[in-house]
């Protein structure tokens, strides 16, 4: 039966078909192995995209890298698990649904909590699968059977379990704290969600009269409206200027309130007047000072950042309006000393862009220090490795300076905090399930906390909760710790650091679930095995072709799906892999993707050539199924130099690629495969065996059959080498090789090539390099002399090495075919001095060719050329000499003109030289 492969390579059709096939066949499902299984395990957690998400280039890079690694491990024979899922994404999803409600003229509050949450679930059902559908189109080899959602019941139960345990261990507490409050989102947000911006602002100086004296104390602030909540003025005990005021009070303007002068380190004698106002409810440092001195905390704003009743006459005003009014009133009453320009570091909400207000509120916190301590230890001991390794330092620095984590959010969508308040005695009850009555008093009037947990709280637990924790599952035994995490730098602290803290807390006994028959590890082993992953690879950013960050405002965002539709997933993946040098951002240029589409095309055409010939010869049996652990290429009979050479090269490349992937050097793996497949295999090897294959070498059918078998064996092995980077085209051709009857359901289940040292042949590589050098030299000489393609030329060769002479003589055929050589004459002495000869360390070569040139026509042509260059030079010089032009022209235009001038000058000089040589007039 003839091998079938359509004439034209059309990635779209092939890719959709295989993506569906892989999913339908459930090919990438990792079934839980029984006790005593002996296979290596490689497991990987997909950073769960938000349900609100759409695939962007960052995901595409991330998923390409993960897919390459997991396909490679699968082909190495490992038991592989790539666990997919989506994140409920608290704020993002809630905002999305609220927006939808608004467009219907409704609000969340009108609907009520239960109704609203139902609405979010509906939204999720309708739209939440979009990003995973896109992943399916990409053919990501994840285990779809294990897909999870962070709000699934089993995962939610695990979240409650963790919360309750931490609470019982005293590591979760409730407290009034200054949090970053977003008035727009109506919730506390973590430090990480606040983006700081340097903006020009004003520093206002206000004077407070000292009670019972004619003196004033002057304080400075950038947020004058907060003075309404001042409860003290602080001076430094060492500041002589204020010694006589110790123990006195000042009068707070506008509020008609007396507040104490306190002695505190908060006041720096070196800065300004050395006195500072203290507003415990609206500033984190003042809050701490307030605790030290037992000051009242007067909150003057509500959750929308409007002034409240504590702000007296300003109640009801927006904070910025209040600022204007406070300043005007202070000025009118003679308390405003003045103002000066001042650069303010303004914190804005990452999501809404609203200025964040430090605000006092009741929140839940994780006491982070004990968790951080372990998370530092495992990284310092090398139990988790970072690539590139500079992220280790970044991680550790952050860990050393970590603050308690505010985990409550004033949202409706998310894991509701498992805490209840007794309506009678106000007792707080934290429990796994809703308690029936209060343990302190018999009241059953219990109300659950209305807040939900920070989205990152549940995602920090995923490496173990997604594998069944707190149950002692087989999956936890087998797949935890996961082998690798690939993610972006932007979520190093949000997510990576917190997974490490949580993993190293909950996957060590007694928190780690153990079956009665399980033997505990030694303490050090237990710590080593508590990590959520052994390796973290932080991938780079994908920028546009000009190295600009992609952003909606700049309009330079590339949609990966569009690139895929134009060039195919394989070519898009290859582009990302070929540029993914660790630690280096990727300047994504679709023209490169076009180049890799051509690469796929080249492979396609080579496969068609192969099929045509093996069908004609009636040979080239499909190679036997490649078994895992098999080294080298099976079924390859190396009879000629090119056979020995390509076999050796293949093994060398396989070795290199395995090593590069081991160290996440995706770019080196991809580029080496590219050079091998296109350059060595298609351009050299196939060309070199053509005479044998086409029976043009006077050989018989049996040599053609050997050549055909070799070709198929090597092609099949090369497809396996390329498969992790270009999964679709390799699958398509591989199935064609086996004529629809492959030994496995997919090439993805075949073995990845490993080098066989016995198939390495350095002599063949050296000889082939010389031969290639000779062929390329002759081709270059022909090009220089503009020899017509159909004209064959004799060459003269000199070499002092008999071995090389033999090599050339025995490969005469190749030279004749690939370099259009008519005959070879070996010379007795060096040709180095001969004009136009090429001299190398191993040989000299000279082309015997009489140039027949029509001198008159050539001179006429040169004359025209010279005129053109002169004109270009004069033009450039004229513009470069024009001062007013230079003043206005953009730098790149001027640069372009300079370049144009020098280029034309050099072209002119070349033509003039020829002009002189030919004796033109
Ligand atoms: Zn916000
Ligand atoms: Zn009670």
Short mmCIF file of C-alpha atoms and ligand atoms in Angstrom, two decimals, residues 182 184-185 189 349 351-354, ligand 1:
data_model
loop_
_atom_site.label_atom_id
_atom_site.label_comp_id
_atom_site.label_asym_id
_atom_site.label_seq_id
_atom_site.Cartn_x
_atom_site.Cartn_y
_atom_site.Cartn_z
CA UNK A 182 -9.11 49.68 47.61
CA UNK A 184 -13.24 50.86 44.34
CA UNK A 185 -12.99 47.10 44.78
CA UNK A 189 -5.61 43.97 48.97
CA UNK A 349 -4.76 49.16 43.12
CA UNK A 351 -6.75 45.94 39.32
CA UNK A 352 -8.78 49.16 39.34
CA UNK A 353 -6.04 51.80 39.36
CA UNK A 354 -7.66 53.54 42.34
ZN1 LIG B 1 -9.19 47.92 43.44
#
